[in-house]
Amino acid sequence: MNSRTSPTRRTPEADTEADADAARESETTRPLHEFAMAFTSSPRGARLARRLVSHRLDTWGHPYGGRVNDTLTLITAELTANAVRHGHVNGRDFHVRLTEHTNSLRVEVTDTRTERVPLLSDREQPGDAESGRGLLIVAGLATRWAVAPRAGAPGKTVWAELRLTRDTHAPAIVDRFHANGRDDSPTWPSGVSGGH
């Protein structure tokens, strides 16, 4: 993978070391969860990719409307929109891969255009420009992101990672309901009381 990352406002040494640890983890360990799919290179394909990523995150324990789900869904929306708008080649799909590691989530969007590589810049587009802010959003939301050549074929992969913190894995108030069991009452996590 490309070692270049976007410029960030995060400068404390602790963040830099944590970013390096997350990078090593995502590159050397098998993911806890993985989702990958090809989509038609169209606005409809980009919408479907965004919705499926959000759904998959929800099934992995990052609920709809939560910070992690909303952030990674927005990042996916920007990357897939760019793949359709700037990476489209007639008759070719774009690919999305979502992985979860112990401390991070990573989304990769791959298209088949090699010559249109986004610039890794933190400069804002002119005020009257109609486009060009999508990767600024990605840079602002992601812990780190970069562009790499597509492995084994022409094209490129734009990826973004979101580091998970302890509070993103806080348990839900209700773990499960026993729909067909003998006990129809909810099971509460230890230390949480049911409100009767």
PDB file of C-alpha atoms in Angstrom:
ATOM      1  CA  MET A   1       0.000   0.000   0.000  1.00  0.00           C
ATOM      2  CA  ASN A   2       0.979   3.587  -0.493  1.00  0.00           C
ATOM      3  CA  SER A   3       2.571   5.036   2.608  1.00  0.00           C
ATOM      4  CA  ARG A   4       1.494   8.584   1.800  1.00  0.00           C
ATOM      5  CA  THR A   5      -1.343   9.795   3.957  1.00  0.00           C
ATOM      6  CA  SER A   6      -3.389  12.926   3.920  1.00  0.00           C
ATOM      7  CA  PRO A   7      -2.222  15.949   5.829  1.00  0.00           C
ATOM      8  CA  THR A   8      -4.016  16.110   9.152  1.00  0.00           C
ATOM      9  CA  ARG A   9      -4.519  18.547  11.965  1.00  0.00           C
ATOM     10  CA  ARG A  10      -3.634  15.823  14.506  1.00  0.00           C
ATOM     11  CA  THR A  11      -0.083  16.558  15.626  1.00  0.00           C
ATOM     12  CA  PRO A  12       0.375  15.184  19.179  1.00  0.00           C
ATOM     13  CA  GLU A  13       2.887  12.363  19.387  1.00  0.00           C
ATOM     14  CA  ALA A  14       0.346  10.059  21.032  1.00  0.00           C
ATOM     15  CA  ASP A  15      -1.961  10.318  18.024  1.00  0.00           C
ATOM     16  CA  THR A  16       0.935   9.666  15.644  1.00  0.00           C
ATOM     17  CA  GLU A  17       1.974   6.542  17.547  1.00  0.00           C
ATOM     18  CA  ALA A  18      -1.622   5.325  17.727  1.00  0.00           C
ATOM     19  CA  ASP A  19      -2.010   5.893  13.972  1.00  0.00           C
ATOM     20  CA  ALA A  20       1.155   3.871  13.344  1.00  0.00           C
ATOM     21  CA  ASP A  21      -0.126   1.060  15.594  1.00  0.00           C
ATOM     22  CA  ALA A  22      -3.460   1.037  13.767  1.00  0.00           C
ATOM     23  CA  ALA A  23      -1.661   0.936  10.410  1.00  0.00           C
ATOM     24  CA  ARG A  24       0.471  -2.023  11.466  1.00  0.00           C
ATOM     25  CA  GLU A  25      -2.572  -3.843  12.793  1.00  0.00           C
ATOM     26  CA  SER A  26      -4.660  -3.336   9.650  1.00  0.00           C
ATOM     27  CA  GLU A  27      -1.841  -4.456   7.378  1.00  0.00           C
ATOM     28  CA  THR A  28      -0.656  -7.506   9.346  1.00  0.00           C
ATOM     29  CA  THR A  29      -3.690  -9.128  10.988  1.00  0.00           C
ATOM     30  CA  ARG A  30      -6.749 -10.822   9.622  1.00  0.00           C
ATOM     31  CA  PRO A  31      -9.858  -8.707   9.998  1.00  0.00           C
ATOM     32  CA  LEU A  32     -12.527  -9.597  12.548  1.00  0.00           C
ATOM     33  CA  HIS A  33     -15.164  -8.909   9.878  1.00  0.00           C
ATOM     34  CA  GLU A  34     -14.995  -8.353   6.131  1.00  0.00           C
ATOM     35  CA  PHE A  35     -17.466  -7.314   3.445  1.00  0.00           C
ATOM     36  CA  ALA A  36     -16.580  -6.939  -0.239  1.00  0.00           C
ATOM     37  CA  MET A  37     -18.731  -6.397  -3.309  1.00  0.00           C
ATOM     38  CA  ALA A  38     -18.636  -4.994  -6.847  1.00  0.00           C
ATOM     39  CA  PHE A  39     -21.111  -2.287  -7.853  1.00  0.00           C
ATOM     40  CA  THR A  40     -22.122  -0.777 -11.179  1.00  0.00           C
ATOM     41  CA  SER A  41     -20.292   2.466 -11.782  1.00  0.00           C
ATOM     42  CA  SER A  42     -23.396   4.645 -11.547  1.00  0.00           C
ATOM     43  CA  PRO A  43     -25.053   6.917  -8.982  1.00  0.00           C
ATOM     44  CA  ARG A  44     -27.392   4.035  -8.163  1.00  0.00           C
ATOM     45  CA  GLY A  45     -24.413   1.737  -7.523  1.00  0.00           C
ATOM     46  CA  ALA A  46     -22.841   4.375  -5.250  1.00  0.00           C
ATOM     47  CA  ARG A  47     -26.095   4.693  -3.250  1.00  0.00           C
ATOM     48  CA  LEU A  48     -26.370   0.917  -2.908  1.00  0.00           C
ATOM     49  CA  ALA A  49     -22.746   0.653  -1.733  1.00  0.00           C
ATOM     50  CA  ARG A  50     -23.315   3.331   0.909  1.00  0.00           C
ATOM     51  CA  ARG A  51     -26.485   1.627   2.163  1.00  0.00           C
ATOM     52  CA  LEU A  52     -24.893  -1.822   2.318  1.00  0.00           C
ATOM     53  CA  VAL A  53     -21.869  -0.496   4.201  1.00  0.00           C
ATOM     54  CA  SER A  54     -24.184   1.159   6.730  1.00  0.00           C
ATOM     55  CA  HIS A  55     -26.203  -2.056   7.054  1.00  0.00           C
ATOM     56  CA  ARG A  56     -23.068  -4.171   7.482  1.00  0.00           C
ATOM     57  CA  LEU A  57     -21.730  -1.830  10.162  1.00  0.00           C
ATOM     58  CA  ASP A  58     -25.045  -2.144  11.994  1.00  0.00           C
ATOM     59  CA  THR A  59     -24.832  -5.946  11.933  1.00  0.00           C
ATOM     60  CA  TRP A  60     -21.250  -5.725  13.253  1.00  0.00           C
ATOM     61  CA  GLY A  61     -22.420  -3.775  16.289  1.00  0.00           C
ATOM     62  CA  HIS A  62     -22.054  -0.170  15.088  1.00  0.00           C
ATOM     63  CA  PRO A  63     -25.739   0.854  15.054  1.00  0.00           C
ATOM     64  CA  TYR A  64     -27.509   3.126  12.591  1.00  0.00           C
ATOM     65  CA  GLY A  65     -27.361   6.702  13.844  1.00  0.00           C
ATOM     66  CA  GLY A  66     -24.254   6.002  15.917  1.00  0.00           C
ATOM     67  CA  ARG A  67     -21.065   8.000  15.477  1.00  0.00           C
ATOM     68  CA  VAL A  68     -19.093   5.172  13.862  1.00  0.00           C
ATOM     69  CA  ASN A  69     -21.851   4.150  11.432  1.00  0.00           C
ATOM     70  CA  ASP A  70     -22.638   7.716  10.388  1.00  0.00           C
ATOM     71  CA  THR A  71     -18.972   8.661   9.943  1.00  0.00           C
ATOM     72  CA  LEU A  72     -17.947   5.623   7.912  1.00  0.00           C
ATOM     73  CA  THR A  73     -21.128   5.787   5.833  1.00  0.00           C
ATOM     74  CA  LEU A  74     -20.360   9.407   4.933  1.00  0.00           C
ATOM     75  CA  ILE A  75     -16.767   8.505   4.053  1.00  0.00           C
ATOM     76  CA  THR A  76     -18.059   5.652   1.874  1.00  0.00           C
ATOM     77  CA  ALA A  77     -20.533   7.990   0.169  1.00  0.00           C
ATOM     78  CA  GLU A  78     -17.740  10.403  -0.753  1.00  0.00           C
ATOM     79  CA  LEU A  79     -15.367   7.685  -1.987  1.00  0.00           C
ATOM     80  CA  THR A  80     -18.011   5.887  -4.059  1.00  0.00           C
ATOM     81  CA  ALA A  81     -19.269   9.159  -5.562  1.00  0.00           C
ATOM     82  CA  ASN A  82     -15.683   9.920  -6.609  1.00  0.00           C
ATOM     83  CA  ALA A  83     -15.292   6.424  -8.091  1.00  0.00           C
ATOM     84  CA  VAL A  84     -18.408   6.969 -10.211  1.00  0.00           C
ATOM     85  CA  ARG A  85     -17.632  10.540 -11.191  1.00  0.00           C
ATOM     86  CA  HIS A  86     -13.859  10.403 -11.701  1.00  0.00           C
ATOM     87  CA  GLY A  87     -13.037   6.690 -11.964  1.00  0.00           C
ATOM     88  CA  HIS A  88     -15.771   5.533 -14.338  1.00  0.00           C
ATOM     89  CA  VAL A  89     -14.789   3.383 -17.310  1.00  0.00           C
ATOM     90  CA  ASN A  90     -17.621   2.125 -19.519  1.00  0.00           C
ATOM     91  CA  GLY A  91     -18.499  -1.478 -18.710  1.00  0.00           C
ATOM     92  CA  ARG A  92     -16.357  -1.589 -15.553  1.00  0.00           C
ATOM     93  CA  ASP A  93     -17.591  -1.809 -11.976  1.00  0.00           C
ATOM     94  CA  PHE A  94     -16.082  -0.297  -8.860  1.00  0.00           C
ATOM     95  CA  HIS A  95     -15.360  -2.424  -5.798  1.00  0.00           C
ATOM     96  CA  VAL A  96     -15.915  -1.742  -2.115  1.00  0.00           C
ATOM     97  CA  ARG A  97     -14.186  -3.606   0.702  1.00  0.00           C
ATOM     98  CA  LEU A  98     -15.022  -2.961   4.338  1.00  0.00           C
ATOM     99  CA  THR A  99     -12.963  -4.538   7.124  1.00  0.00           C
ATOM    100  CA  GLU A 100     -13.067  -4.346  10.883  1.00  0.00           C
ATOM    101  CA  HIS A 101      -9.984  -4.930  13.007  1.00  0.00           C
ATOM    102  CA  THR A 102      -9.737  -4.780  16.778  1.00  0.00           C
ATOM    103  CA  ASN A 103      -9.064  -1.033  16.849  1.00  0.00           C
ATOM    104  CA  SER A 104     -10.113   0.231  13.416  1.00  0.00           C
ATOM    105  CA  LEU A 105     -12.509   0.082  10.506  1.00  0.00           C
ATOM    106  CA  ARG A 106     -11.276   0.462   6.948  1.00  0.00           C
ATOM    107  CA  VAL A 107     -13.177   1.088   3.731  1.00  0.00           C
ATOM    108  CA  GLU A 108     -11.508   0.695   0.331  1.00  0.00           C
ATOM    109  CA  VAL A 109     -13.033   1.808  -2.968  1.00  0.00           C
ATOM    110  CA  THR A 110     -11.328   0.553  -6.118  1.00  0.00           C
ATOM    111  CA  ASP A 111     -11.958   1.761  -9.668  1.00  0.00           C
ATOM    112  CA  THR A 112     -10.254   1.030 -12.986  1.00  0.00           C
ATOM    113  CA  ARG A 113      -8.983   4.516 -13.891  1.00  0.00           C
ATOM    114  CA  THR A 114      -5.260   4.808 -13.313  1.00  0.00           C
ATOM    115  CA  GLU A 115      -4.631   8.279 -14.686  1.00  0.00           C
ATOM    116  CA  ARG A 116      -7.085  10.164 -12.441  1.00  0.00           C
ATOM    117  CA  VAL A 117      -5.486   9.906  -9.009  1.00  0.00           C
ATOM    118  CA  PRO A 118      -6.822  12.304  -6.354  1.00  0.00           C
ATOM    119  CA  LEU A 119      -4.369  14.711  -4.826  1.00  0.00           C
ATOM    120  CA  LEU A 120      -3.603  14.329  -1.159  1.00  0.00           C
ATOM    121  CA  SER A 121      -4.167  17.936  -0.194  1.00  0.00           C
ATOM    122  CA  ASP A 122      -5.708  19.856   2.651  1.00  0.00           C
ATOM    123  CA  ARG A 123      -6.329  22.936   0.518  1.00  0.00           C
ATOM    124  CA  GLU A 124      -9.953  23.929   0.100  1.00  0.00           C
ATOM    125  CA  GLN A 125     -11.469  24.500  -3.338  1.00  0.00           C
ATOM    126  CA  PRO A 126     -12.395  28.059  -4.340  1.00  0.00           C
ATOM    127  CA  GLY A 127     -15.674  29.252  -2.808  1.00  0.00           C
ATOM    128  CA  ASP A 128     -17.563  29.114  -6.130  1.00  0.00           C
ATOM    129  CA  ALA A 129     -16.328  25.631  -7.164  1.00  0.00           C
ATOM    130  CA  GLU A 130     -19.168  23.124  -7.606  1.00  0.00           C
ATOM    131  CA  SER A 131     -17.102  20.091  -6.623  1.00  0.00           C
ATOM    132  CA  GLY A 132     -13.793  19.092  -5.100  1.00  0.00           C
ATOM    133  CA  ARG A 133     -14.671  19.040  -1.414  1.00  0.00           C
ATOM    134  CA  GLY A 134     -15.394  15.319  -1.025  1.00  0.00           C
ATOM    135  CA  LEU A 135     -11.857  14.303  -0.139  1.00  0.00           C
ATOM    136  CA  LEU A 136     -11.606  17.222   2.286  1.00  0.00           C
ATOM    137  CA  ILE A 137     -14.562  15.660   4.095  1.00  0.00           C
ATOM    138  CA  VAL A 138     -12.815  12.282   4.048  1.00  0.00           C
ATOM    139  CA  ALA A 139      -9.585  13.859   5.351  1.00  0.00           C
ATOM    140  CA  GLY A 140     -11.490  15.588   8.138  1.00  0.00           C
ATOM    141  CA  LEU A 141     -13.372  12.474   9.256  1.00  0.00           C
ATOM    142  CA  ALA A 142     -10.899   9.632   8.732  1.00  0.00           C
ATOM    143  CA  THR A 143      -8.045   8.841  11.072  1.00  0.00           C
ATOM    144  CA  ARG A 144      -5.921   8.347   7.953  1.00  0.00           C
ATOM    145  CA  TRP A 145      -6.472   7.834   4.228  1.00  0.00           C
ATOM    146  CA  ALA A 146      -4.445   7.371   1.073  1.00  0.00           C
ATOM    147  CA  VAL A 147      -4.427   6.258  -2.543  1.00  0.00           C
ATOM    148  CA  ALA A 148      -2.694   3.097  -3.767  1.00  0.00           C
ATOM    149  CA  PRO A 149      -2.359   1.388  -7.151  1.00  0.00           C
ATOM    150  CA  ARG A 150      -4.881  -1.387  -7.664  1.00  0.00           C
ATOM    151  CA  ALA A 151      -3.291  -4.762  -6.980  1.00  0.00           C
ATOM    152  CA  GLY A 152      -3.063  -7.026 -10.031  1.00  0.00           C
ATOM    153  CA  ALA A 153      -5.017  -4.828 -12.456  1.00  0.00           C
ATOM    154  CA  PRO A 154      -5.169  -1.280 -13.806  1.00  0.00           C
ATOM    155  CA  GLY A 155      -6.755   1.263 -11.517  1.00  0.00           C
ATOM    156  CA  LYS A 156      -6.465   2.642  -8.028  1.00  0.00           C
ATOM    157  CA  THR A 157      -7.784   2.088  -4.536  1.00  0.00           C
ATOM    158  CA  VAL A 158      -8.706   4.997  -2.304  1.00  0.00           C
ATOM    159  CA  TRP A 159      -8.961   3.879   1.307  1.00  0.00           C
ATOM    160  CA  ALA A 160      -9.809   5.452   4.619  1.00  0.00           C
ATOM    161  CA  GLU A 161      -9.505   4.193   8.177  1.00  0.00           C
ATOM    162  CA  LEU A 162     -11.394   5.142  11.282  1.00  0.00           C
ATOM    163  CA  ARG A 163      -9.735   4.328  14.582  1.00  0.00           C
ATOM    164  CA  LEU A 164     -12.124   2.874  17.147  1.00  0.00           C
ATOM    165  CA  THR A 165     -12.036   4.094  20.720  1.00  0.00           C
ATOM    166  CA  ARG A 166     -13.309   2.327  23.825  1.00  0.00           C
ATOM    167  CA  ASP A 167     -16.539   4.321  23.889  1.00  0.00           C
ATOM    168  CA  THR A 168     -17.495   3.167  20.375  1.00  0.00           C
ATOM    169  CA  HIS A 169     -17.943  -0.381  21.705  1.00  0.00           C
ATOM    170  CA  ALA A 170     -20.207   0.530  24.618  1.00  0.00           C
ATOM    171  CA  PRO A 171     -22.853  -2.177  25.085  1.00  0.00           C
ATOM    172  CA  ALA A 172     -26.429  -1.573  24.105  1.00  0.00           C
ATOM    173  CA  ILE A 173     -28.903  -1.171  26.936  1.00  0.00           C
ATOM    174  CA  VAL A 174     -30.756  -4.321  25.846  1.00  0.00           C
ATOM    175  CA  ASP A 175     -28.552  -7.196  24.647  1.00  0.00           C
ATOM    176  CA  ARG A 176     -31.283  -9.440  23.269  1.00  0.00           C
ATOM    177  CA  PHE A 177     -34.901 -10.500  23.529  1.00  0.00           C
ATOM    178  CA  HIS A 178     -35.865 -14.140  23.792  1.00  0.00           C
ATOM    179  CA  ALA A 179     -38.555 -14.061  21.112  1.00  0.00           C
ATOM    180  CA  ASN A 180     -39.378 -17.784  21.140  1.00  0.00           C
ATOM    181  CA  GLY A 181     -37.870 -18.780  24.472  1.00  0.00           C
ATOM    182  CA  ARG A 182     -39.548 -19.476  27.763  1.00  0.00           C
ATOM    183  CA  ASP A 183     -38.463 -16.119  29.131  1.00  0.00           C
ATOM    184  CA  ASP A 184     -39.756 -13.167  27.076  1.00  0.00           C
ATOM    185  CA  SER A 185     -38.107 -10.549  29.263  1.00  0.00           C
ATOM    186  CA  PRO A 186     -35.049  -8.656  27.988  1.00  0.00           C
ATOM    187  CA  THR A 187     -31.585  -9.630  29.130  1.00  0.00           C
ATOM    188  CA  TRP A 188     -29.846  -6.598  30.607  1.00  0.00           C
ATOM    189  CA  PRO A 189     -26.076  -6.194  30.685  1.00  0.00           C
ATOM    190  CA  SER A 190     -24.581  -6.484  34.174  1.00  0.00           C
ATOM    191  CA  GLY A 191     -24.794  -3.242  36.083  1.00  0.00           C
ATOM    192  CA  VAL A 192     -27.792  -1.983  34.083  1.00  0.00           C
ATOM    193  CA  SER A 193     -31.211  -2.300  35.594  1.00  0.00           C
ATOM    194  CA  GLY A 194     -34.443  -2.643  33.675  1.00  0.00           C
ATOM    195  CA  GLY A 195     -36.741   0.328  34.047  1.00  0.00           C
ATOM    196  CA  HIS A 196     -39.917  -1.122  35.583  1.00  0.00           C
TER     197      HIS A 196
END
